[in-house]
CSV table of C-alpha atoms and ligand atoms in Angstrom, one decimal:
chain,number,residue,atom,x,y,z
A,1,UNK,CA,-7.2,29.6,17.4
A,2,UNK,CA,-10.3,28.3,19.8
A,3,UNK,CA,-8.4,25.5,20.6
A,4,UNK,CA,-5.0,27.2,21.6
A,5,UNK,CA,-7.2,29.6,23.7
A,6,UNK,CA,-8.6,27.0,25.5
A,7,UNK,CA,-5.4,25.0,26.1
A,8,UNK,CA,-3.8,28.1,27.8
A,9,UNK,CA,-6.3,26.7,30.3
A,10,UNK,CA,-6.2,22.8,29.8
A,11,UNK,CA,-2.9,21.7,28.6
A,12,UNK,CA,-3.5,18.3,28.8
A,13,UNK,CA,-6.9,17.9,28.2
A,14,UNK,CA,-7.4,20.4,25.0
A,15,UNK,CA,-3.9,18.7,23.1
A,16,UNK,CA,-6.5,15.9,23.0
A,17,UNK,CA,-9.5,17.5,22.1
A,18,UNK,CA,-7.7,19.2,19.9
A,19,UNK,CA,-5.8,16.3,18.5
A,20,UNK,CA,-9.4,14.7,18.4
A,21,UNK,CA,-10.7,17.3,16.0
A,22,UNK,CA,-8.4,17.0,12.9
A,23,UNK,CA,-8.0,14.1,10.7
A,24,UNK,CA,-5.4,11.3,12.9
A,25,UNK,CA,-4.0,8.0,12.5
A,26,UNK,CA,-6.0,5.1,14.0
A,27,UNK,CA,-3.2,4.0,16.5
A,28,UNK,CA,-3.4,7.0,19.3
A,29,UNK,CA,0.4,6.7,19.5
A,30,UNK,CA,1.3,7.5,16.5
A,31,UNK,CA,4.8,9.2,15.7
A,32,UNK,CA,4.6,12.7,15.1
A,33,UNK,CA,5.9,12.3,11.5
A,34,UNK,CA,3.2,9.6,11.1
A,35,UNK,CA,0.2,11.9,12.5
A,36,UNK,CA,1.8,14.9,10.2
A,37,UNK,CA,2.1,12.3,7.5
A,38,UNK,CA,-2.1,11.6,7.9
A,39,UNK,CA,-3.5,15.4,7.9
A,40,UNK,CA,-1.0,16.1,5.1
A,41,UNK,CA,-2.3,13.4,3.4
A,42,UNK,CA,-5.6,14.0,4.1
A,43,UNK,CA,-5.3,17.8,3.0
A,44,UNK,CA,-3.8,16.4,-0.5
A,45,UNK,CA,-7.0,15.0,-1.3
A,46,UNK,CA,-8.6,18.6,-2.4
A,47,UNK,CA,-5.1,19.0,-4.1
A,48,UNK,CA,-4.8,16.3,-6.2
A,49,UNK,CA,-4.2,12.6,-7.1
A,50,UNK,CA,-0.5,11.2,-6.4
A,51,UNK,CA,1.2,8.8,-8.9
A,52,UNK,CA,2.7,5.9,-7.2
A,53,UNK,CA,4.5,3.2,-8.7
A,54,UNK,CA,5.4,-0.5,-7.3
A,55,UNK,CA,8.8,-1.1,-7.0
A,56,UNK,CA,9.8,2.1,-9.0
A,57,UNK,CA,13.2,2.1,-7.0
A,58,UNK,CA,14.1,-1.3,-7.1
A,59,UNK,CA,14.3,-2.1,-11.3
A,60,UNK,CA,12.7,-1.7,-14.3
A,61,UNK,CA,12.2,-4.8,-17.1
A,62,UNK,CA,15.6,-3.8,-18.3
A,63,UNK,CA,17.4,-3.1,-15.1
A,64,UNK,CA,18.1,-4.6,-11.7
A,65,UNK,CA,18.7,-2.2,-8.9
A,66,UNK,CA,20.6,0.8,-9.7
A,67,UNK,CA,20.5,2.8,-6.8
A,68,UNK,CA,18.5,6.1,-7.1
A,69,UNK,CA,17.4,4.9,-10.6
A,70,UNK,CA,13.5,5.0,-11.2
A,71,UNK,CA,11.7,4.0,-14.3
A,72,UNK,CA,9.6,6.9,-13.5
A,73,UNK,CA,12.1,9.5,-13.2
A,74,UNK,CA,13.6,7.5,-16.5
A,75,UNK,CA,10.8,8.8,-18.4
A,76,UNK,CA,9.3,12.5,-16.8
A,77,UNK,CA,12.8,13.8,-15.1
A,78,UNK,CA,10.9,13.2,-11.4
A,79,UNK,CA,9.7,10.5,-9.5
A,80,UNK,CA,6.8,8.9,-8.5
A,81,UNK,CA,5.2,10.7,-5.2
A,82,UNK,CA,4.2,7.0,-3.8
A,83,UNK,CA,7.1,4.1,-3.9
A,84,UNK,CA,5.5,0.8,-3.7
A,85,UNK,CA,7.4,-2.1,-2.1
A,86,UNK,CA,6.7,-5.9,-1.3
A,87,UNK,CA,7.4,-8.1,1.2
A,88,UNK,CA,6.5,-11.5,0.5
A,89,UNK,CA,8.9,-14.0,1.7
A,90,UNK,CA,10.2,-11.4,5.1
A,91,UNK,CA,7.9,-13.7,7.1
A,92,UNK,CA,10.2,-16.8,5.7
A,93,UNK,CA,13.2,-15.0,7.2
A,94,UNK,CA,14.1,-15.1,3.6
A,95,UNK,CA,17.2,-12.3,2.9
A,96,UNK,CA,14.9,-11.8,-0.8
A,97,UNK,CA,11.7,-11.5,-1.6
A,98,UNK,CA,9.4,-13.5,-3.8
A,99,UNK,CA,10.2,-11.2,-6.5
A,100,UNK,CA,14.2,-11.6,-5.7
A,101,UNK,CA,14.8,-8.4,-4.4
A,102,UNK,CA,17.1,-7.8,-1.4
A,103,UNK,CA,15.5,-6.9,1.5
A,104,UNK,CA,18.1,-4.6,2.9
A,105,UNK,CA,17.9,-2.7,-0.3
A,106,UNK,CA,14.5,-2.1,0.1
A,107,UNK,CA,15.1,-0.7,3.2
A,108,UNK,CA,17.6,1.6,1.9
A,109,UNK,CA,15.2,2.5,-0.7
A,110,UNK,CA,12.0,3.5,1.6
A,111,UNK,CA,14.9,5.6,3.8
A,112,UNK,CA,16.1,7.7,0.5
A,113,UNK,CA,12.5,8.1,-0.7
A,114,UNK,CA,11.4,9.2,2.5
A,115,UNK,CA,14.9,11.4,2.7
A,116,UNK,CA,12.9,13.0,-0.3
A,117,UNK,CA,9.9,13.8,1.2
A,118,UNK,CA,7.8,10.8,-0.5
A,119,UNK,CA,5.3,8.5,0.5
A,120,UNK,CA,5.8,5.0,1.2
A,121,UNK,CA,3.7,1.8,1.0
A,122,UNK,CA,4.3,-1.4,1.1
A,123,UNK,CA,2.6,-4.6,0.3
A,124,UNK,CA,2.7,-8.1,1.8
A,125,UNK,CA,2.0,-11.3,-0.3
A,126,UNK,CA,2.9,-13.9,2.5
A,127,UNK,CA,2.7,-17.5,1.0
A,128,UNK,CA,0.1,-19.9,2.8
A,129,UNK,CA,1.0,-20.5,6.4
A,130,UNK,CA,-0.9,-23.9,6.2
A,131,UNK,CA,-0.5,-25.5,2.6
A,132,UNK,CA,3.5,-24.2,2.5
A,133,UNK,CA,3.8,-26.7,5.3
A,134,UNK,CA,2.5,-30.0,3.1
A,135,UNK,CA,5.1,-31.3,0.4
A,136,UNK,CA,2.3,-32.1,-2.0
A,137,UNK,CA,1.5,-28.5,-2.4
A,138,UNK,CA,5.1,-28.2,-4.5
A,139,UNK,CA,3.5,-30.0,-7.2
A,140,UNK,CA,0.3,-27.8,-7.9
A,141,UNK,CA,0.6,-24.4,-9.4
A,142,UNK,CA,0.5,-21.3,-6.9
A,143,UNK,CA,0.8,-24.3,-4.2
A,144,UNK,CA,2.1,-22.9,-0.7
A,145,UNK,CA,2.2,-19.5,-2.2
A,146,UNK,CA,-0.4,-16.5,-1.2
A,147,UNK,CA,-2.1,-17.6,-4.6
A,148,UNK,CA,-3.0,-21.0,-3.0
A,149,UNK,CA,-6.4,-20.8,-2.4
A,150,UNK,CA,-6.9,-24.7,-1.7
A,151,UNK,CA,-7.6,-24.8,2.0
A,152,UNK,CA,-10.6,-22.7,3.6
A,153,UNK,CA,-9.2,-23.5,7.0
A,154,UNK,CA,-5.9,-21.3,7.0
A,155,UNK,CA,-7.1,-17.8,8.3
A,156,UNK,CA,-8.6,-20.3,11.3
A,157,UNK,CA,-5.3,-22.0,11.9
A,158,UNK,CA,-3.6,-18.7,12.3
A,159,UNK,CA,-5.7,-17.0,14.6
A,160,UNK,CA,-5.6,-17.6,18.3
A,161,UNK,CA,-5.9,-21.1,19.5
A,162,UNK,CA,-5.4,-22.6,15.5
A,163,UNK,CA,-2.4,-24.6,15.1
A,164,UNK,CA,-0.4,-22.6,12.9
A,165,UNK,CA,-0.8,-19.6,15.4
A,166,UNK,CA,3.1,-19.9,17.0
A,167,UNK,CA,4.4,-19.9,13.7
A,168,UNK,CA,2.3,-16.8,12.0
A,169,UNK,CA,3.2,-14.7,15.5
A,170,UNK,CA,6.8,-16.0,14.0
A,171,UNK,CA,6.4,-14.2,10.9
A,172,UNK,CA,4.9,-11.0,12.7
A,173,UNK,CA,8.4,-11.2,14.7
A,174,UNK,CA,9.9,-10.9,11.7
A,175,UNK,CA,8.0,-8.1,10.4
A,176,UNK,CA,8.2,-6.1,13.2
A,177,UNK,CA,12.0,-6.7,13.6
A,178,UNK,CA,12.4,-4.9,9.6
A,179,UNK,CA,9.9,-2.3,10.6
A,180,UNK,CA,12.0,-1.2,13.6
A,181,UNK,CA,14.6,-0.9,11.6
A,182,UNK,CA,13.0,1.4,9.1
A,183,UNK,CA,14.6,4.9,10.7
A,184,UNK,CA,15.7,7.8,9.7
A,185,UNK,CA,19.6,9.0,10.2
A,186,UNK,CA,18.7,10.5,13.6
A,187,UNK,CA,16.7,7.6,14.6
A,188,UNK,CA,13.3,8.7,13.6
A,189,UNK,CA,11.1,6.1,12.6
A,190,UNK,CA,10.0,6.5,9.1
A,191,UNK,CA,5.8,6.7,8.3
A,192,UNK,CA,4.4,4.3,5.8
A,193,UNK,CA,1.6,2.9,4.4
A,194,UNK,CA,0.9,-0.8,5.3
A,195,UNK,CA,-1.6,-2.7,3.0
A,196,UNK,CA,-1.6,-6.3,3.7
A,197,UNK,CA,-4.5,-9.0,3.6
A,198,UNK,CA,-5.1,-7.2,0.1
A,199,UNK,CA,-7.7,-7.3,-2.8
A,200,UNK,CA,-10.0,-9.3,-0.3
A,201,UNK,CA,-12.8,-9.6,-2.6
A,202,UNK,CA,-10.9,-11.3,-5.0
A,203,UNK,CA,-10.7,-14.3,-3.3
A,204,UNK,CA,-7.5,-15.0,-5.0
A,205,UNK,CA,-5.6,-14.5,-2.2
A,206,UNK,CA,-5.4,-17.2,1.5
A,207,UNK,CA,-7.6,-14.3,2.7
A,208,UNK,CA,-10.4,-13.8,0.2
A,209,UNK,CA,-14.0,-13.5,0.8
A,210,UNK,CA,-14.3,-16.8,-0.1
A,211,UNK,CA,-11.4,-18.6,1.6
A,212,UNK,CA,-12.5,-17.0,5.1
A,213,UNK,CA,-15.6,-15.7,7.0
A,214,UNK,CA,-15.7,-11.9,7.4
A,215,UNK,CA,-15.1,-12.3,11.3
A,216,UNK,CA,-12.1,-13.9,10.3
A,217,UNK,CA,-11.0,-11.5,7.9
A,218,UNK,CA,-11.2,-8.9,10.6
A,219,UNK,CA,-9.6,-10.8,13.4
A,220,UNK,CA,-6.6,-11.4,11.3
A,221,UNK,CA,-6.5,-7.7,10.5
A,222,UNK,CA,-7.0,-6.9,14.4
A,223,UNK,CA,-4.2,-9.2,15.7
A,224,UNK,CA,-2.1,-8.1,13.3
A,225,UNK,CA,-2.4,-4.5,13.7
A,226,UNK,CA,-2.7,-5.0,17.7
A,227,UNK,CA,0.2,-7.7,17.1
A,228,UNK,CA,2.7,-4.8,15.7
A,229,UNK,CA,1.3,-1.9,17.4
A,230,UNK,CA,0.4,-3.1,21.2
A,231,UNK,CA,2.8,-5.8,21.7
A,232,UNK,CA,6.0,-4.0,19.5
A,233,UNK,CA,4.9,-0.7,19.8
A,234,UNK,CA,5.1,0.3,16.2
A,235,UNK,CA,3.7,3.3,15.4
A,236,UNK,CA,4.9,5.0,12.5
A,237,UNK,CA,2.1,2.9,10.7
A,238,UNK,CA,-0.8,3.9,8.9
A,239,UNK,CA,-3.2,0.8,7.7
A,240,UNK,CA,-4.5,0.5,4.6
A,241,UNK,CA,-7.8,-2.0,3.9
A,242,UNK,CA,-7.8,-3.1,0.1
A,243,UNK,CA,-10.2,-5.0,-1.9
A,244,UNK,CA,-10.0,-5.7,-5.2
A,245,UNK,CA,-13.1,-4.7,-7.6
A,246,UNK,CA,-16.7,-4.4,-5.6
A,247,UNK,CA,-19.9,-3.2,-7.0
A,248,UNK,CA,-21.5,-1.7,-3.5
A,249,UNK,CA,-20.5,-0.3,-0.8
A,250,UNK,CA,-21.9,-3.7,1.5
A,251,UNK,CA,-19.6,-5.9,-0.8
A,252,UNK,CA,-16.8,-3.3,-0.2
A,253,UNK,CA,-17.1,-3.2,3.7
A,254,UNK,CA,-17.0,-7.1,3.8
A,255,UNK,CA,-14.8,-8.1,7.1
A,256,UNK,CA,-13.7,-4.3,7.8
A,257,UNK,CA,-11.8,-4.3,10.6
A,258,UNK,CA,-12.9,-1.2,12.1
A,259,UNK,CA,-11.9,2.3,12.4
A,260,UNK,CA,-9.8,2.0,15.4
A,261,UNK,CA,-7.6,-0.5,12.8
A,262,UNK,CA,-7.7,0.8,9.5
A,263,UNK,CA,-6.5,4.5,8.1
A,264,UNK,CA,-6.8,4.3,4.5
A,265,UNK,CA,-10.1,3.3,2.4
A,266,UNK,CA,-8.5,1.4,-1.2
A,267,UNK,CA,-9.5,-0.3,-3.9
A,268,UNK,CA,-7.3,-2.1,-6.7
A,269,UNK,CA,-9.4,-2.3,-10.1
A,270,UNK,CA,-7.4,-3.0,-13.2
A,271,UNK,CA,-9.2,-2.4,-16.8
A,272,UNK,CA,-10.1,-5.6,-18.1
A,273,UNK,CA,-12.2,-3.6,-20.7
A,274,UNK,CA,-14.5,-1.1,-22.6
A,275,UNK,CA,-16.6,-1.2,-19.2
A,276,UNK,CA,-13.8,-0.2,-16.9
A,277,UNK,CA,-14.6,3.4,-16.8
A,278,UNK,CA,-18.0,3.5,-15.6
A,279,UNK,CA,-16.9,0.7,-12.7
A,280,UNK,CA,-14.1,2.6,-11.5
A,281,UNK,CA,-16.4,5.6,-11.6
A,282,UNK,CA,-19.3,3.8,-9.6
A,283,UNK,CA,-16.4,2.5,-6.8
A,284,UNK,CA,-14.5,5.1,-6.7
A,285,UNK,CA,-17.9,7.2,-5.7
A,286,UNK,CA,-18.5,5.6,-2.8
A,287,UNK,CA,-15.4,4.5,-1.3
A,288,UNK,CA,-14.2,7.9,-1.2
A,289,UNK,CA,-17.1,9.2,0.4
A,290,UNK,CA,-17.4,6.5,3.1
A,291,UNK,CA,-13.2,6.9,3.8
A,292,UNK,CA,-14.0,10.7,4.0
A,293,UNK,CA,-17.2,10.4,6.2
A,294,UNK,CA,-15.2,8.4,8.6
A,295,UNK,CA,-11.8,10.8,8.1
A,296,UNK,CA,-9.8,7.7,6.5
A,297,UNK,CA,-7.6,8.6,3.4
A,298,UNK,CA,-7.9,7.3,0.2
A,299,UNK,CA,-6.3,5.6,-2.7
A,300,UNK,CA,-6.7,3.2,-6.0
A,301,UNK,CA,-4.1,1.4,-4.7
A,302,UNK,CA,-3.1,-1.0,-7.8
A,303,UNK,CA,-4.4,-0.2,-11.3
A,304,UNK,CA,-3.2,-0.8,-15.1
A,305,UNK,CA,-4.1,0.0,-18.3
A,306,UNK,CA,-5.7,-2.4,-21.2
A,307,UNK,CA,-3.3,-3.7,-23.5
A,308,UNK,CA,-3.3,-1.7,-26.9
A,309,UNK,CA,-4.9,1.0,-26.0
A,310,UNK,CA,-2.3,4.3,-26.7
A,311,UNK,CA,-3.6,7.0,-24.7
A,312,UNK,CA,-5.0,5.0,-21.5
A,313,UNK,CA,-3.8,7.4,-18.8
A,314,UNK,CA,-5.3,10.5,-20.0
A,315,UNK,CA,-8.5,9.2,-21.5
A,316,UNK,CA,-9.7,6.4,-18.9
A,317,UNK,CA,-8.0,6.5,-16.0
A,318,UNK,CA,-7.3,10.6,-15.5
A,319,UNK,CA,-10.8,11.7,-16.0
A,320,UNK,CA,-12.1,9.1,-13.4
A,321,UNK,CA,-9.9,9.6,-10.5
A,322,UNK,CA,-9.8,13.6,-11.2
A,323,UNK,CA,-13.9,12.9,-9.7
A,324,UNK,CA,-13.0,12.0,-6.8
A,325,UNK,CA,-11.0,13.0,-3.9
A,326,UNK,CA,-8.5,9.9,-4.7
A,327,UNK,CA,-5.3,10.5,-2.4
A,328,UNK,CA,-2.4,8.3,-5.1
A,329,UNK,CA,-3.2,6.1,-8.1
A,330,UNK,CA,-0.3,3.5,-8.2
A,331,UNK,CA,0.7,0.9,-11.3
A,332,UNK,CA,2.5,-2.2,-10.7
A,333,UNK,CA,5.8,-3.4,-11.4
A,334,UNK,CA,7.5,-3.0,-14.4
A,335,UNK,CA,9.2,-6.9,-13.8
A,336,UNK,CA,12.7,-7.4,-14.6
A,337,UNK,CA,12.7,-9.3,-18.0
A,338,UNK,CA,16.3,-10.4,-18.9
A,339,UNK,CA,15.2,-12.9,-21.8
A,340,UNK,CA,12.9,-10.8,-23.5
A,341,UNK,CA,15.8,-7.8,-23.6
A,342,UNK,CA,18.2,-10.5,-24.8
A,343,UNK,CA,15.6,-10.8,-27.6
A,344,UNK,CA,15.8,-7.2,-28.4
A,345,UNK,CA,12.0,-6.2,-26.7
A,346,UNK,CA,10.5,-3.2,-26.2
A,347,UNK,CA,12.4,-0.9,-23.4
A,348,UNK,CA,10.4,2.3,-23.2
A,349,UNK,CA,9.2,1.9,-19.6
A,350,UNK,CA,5.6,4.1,-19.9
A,351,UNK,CA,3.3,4.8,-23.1
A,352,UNK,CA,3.9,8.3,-24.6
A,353,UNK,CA,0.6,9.3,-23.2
A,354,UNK,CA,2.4,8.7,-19.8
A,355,UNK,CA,3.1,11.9,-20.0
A,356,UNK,CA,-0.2,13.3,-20.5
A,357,UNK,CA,-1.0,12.5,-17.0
A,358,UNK,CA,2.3,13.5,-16.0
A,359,UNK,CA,1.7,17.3,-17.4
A,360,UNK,CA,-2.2,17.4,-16.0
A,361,UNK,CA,-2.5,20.0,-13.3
A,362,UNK,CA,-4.5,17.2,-11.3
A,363,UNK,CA,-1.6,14.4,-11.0
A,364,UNK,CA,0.9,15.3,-8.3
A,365,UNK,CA,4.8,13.7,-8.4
A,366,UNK,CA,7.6,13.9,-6.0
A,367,UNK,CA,8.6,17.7,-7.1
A,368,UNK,CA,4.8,18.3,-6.3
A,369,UNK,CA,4.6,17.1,-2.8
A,370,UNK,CA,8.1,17.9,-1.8
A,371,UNK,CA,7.1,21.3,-1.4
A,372,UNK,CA,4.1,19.9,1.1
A,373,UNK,CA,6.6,18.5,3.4
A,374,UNK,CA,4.7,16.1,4.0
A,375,UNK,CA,6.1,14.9,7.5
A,376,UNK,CA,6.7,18.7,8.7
A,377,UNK,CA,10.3,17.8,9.0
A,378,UNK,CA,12.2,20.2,9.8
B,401,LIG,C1,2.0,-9.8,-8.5
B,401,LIG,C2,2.8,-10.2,-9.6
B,401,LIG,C3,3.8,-11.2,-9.1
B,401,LIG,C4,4.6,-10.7,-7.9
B,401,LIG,C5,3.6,-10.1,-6.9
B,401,LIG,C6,4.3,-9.5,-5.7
B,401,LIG,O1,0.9,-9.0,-8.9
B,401,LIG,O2,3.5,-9.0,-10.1
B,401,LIG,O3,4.7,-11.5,-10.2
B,401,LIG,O4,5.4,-11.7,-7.4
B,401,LIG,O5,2.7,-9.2,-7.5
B,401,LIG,O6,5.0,-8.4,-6.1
């Protein structure tokens, strides 16, 4: 109400002061569906934790694109709040991605989910601008791929003045040209969460920690959000920095861009065993309260459970993330295995106890957030 009083008086000035006070994008342009997509966001953090899942709308390990089908809604009767979807290979100029999937499906997808009301994020495992380019690399395993971590010098020959730097502003192009065309009916861009450069600490990736210095890091994440946002003037984006387990905050803020860049505070921990619990716990402590000391959302971006164990979701994972002001939990692809149905496998897409953390009061699905409108449209 103080801020509507005072803007009777200062139009111009008090929109931004009062702008300025609650939770907003990095990118001072932002849409208005992508600065209502933020504070909603933001708000759902004292509401509960989101269930995303990676290519939910795309297939399942015993289906290939079926349009509006979703493992998720397969198995509960709803779908996930978050769809997931990848774009390695766009920056090829490739018409699929690395995982075969049509790239003008998955923009048909992110429209209908957003037509929903969900959330959309999407992930970017580009193949090695500098290896890709030498023949050898066909012959070694991962070679040319964003898994070939052979070279220390590719971040460098990206970036201003290195001598793959034409050809990466190439593959921006190419971004930005599907990101344009990510609107709505009317013409409305669509918000969405963009989380490349991911799992930094892993040093799996071109761009780990110990591939490239932390300046570099951060001046790859600065051209490319000032790449897409200056120079193309996209901004229905909201940025999410990733790494993959840390066990401090310092190993955690390694080559942080900033928070003029970056929107969304994750982390991507998979359980990899009995001690899982206690390390989520300790990360997920303080990476939600640094994202929320410096207004950022917040999210375990990619996690999964450990292999045998029945009741995963409500007994390890649930009780963690219900600690914390975790905005959406997302699992990874359920990956389209022909052979293995041939053989007669498995086809139950989630673990009974799925629906454990389906039922809890704490875990939020599309029904759940449709009702938030998230983008206040009308
Ligand atoms: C990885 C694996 C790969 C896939 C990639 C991009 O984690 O699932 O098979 O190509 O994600 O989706």
């Amino acid at each position: 109400m103080k801020s509507f009083i005072i803007s009777i008086f200062f139009t111009g000035l008090t929109v931004c002061t009062a702008y300025g006070k609650d939770p907003s994008p990095a990118d001072k342009k932002a849409t208005k569906e992508t600065v209502n997509l933020f504070r909603s966001l933001y708000r759902l953090h004292n509401k509960g934790v989101m269930y995303g899942h990676q290519d939910d709308l795309m297939y399942g390990s015993t289906w290939w694109y079926e349009k509006d089908r979703s493992d998720t809604r397969d198995f509960t009767g709803d779908y996930p709040a978050v769809a997931g979807f990848e774009l390695g290979h766009l920056e090829l100029g490739n018409e699929r991605s690395l995982d075969s999937v049509s790239f003008s499906q998955i923009a048909e997808q992110i429209k209908a989910h957003y037509k929903r009301g969900g959330v959309i994020t999407i992930s970017w495992h580009a193949d090695n601008p500098l290896t890709m380019q030498d023949p050898a690399s066909k012959s070694r395993r991962q070679g040319g791929t964003a898994w070939d971590v052979s070279s220390k010098e590719v971040v460098a020959s990206i970036l201003p003045g290195g001598i793959n730097h034409q050809m990466f502003n190439i593959w921006l192009d190419r971004l930005a040209a599907f990101f344009t065309g990510l609107r709505d009916d009317d013409g409305t861009p669509i918000p969405f969460i963009f989380r490349p450069y991911h799992e930094h600490s892993g040093s799996f990736f071109w761009w780990g920690t110990d591939i490239c210095t932390d300046k570099q890091y951060s001046d790859l994440w600065r051209y490319t959000v000032q790449f897409l946002r200056d120079k193309k003037k996209i901004h229905n984006i909201l940025y999410a920095y990733n790494t993959d387990r840390v066990t401090s905050l310092e190993q955690y803020m390694r080559g942080y861009p900033g928070d003029d860049i970056i929107d969304m505070l994750s982390i991507d921990m998979y359980d990899r065993g009995e001690k899982f619990g206690g390390e989520l716990d300790n990360a997920l402590g303080f990476v939600t309260r640094e994202a929320l000391n410096r207004t950022k959302l917040t999210a375990l971006s990619e996690t999964g459970g450990r292999r045998g164990m029945q009741d995963w979701w409500s007994t390890v994972l649930l009780p963690v993330v219900s600690k914390y002001p975790v905005g959406y939990v997302l699992t990874w692809r359920h990956a389209y295995r022909s052979r293995f149905m041939m053989a007669g496998g498995q086809t139950r897409p989630f673990p009974d106890d799925f629906m454990n953390f389906y039922n809890s009061p704490r875990t939020l699905f599309l029904k759940e957030i449709q009702g938030e409108n998230v983008y206040k449209k009308k």
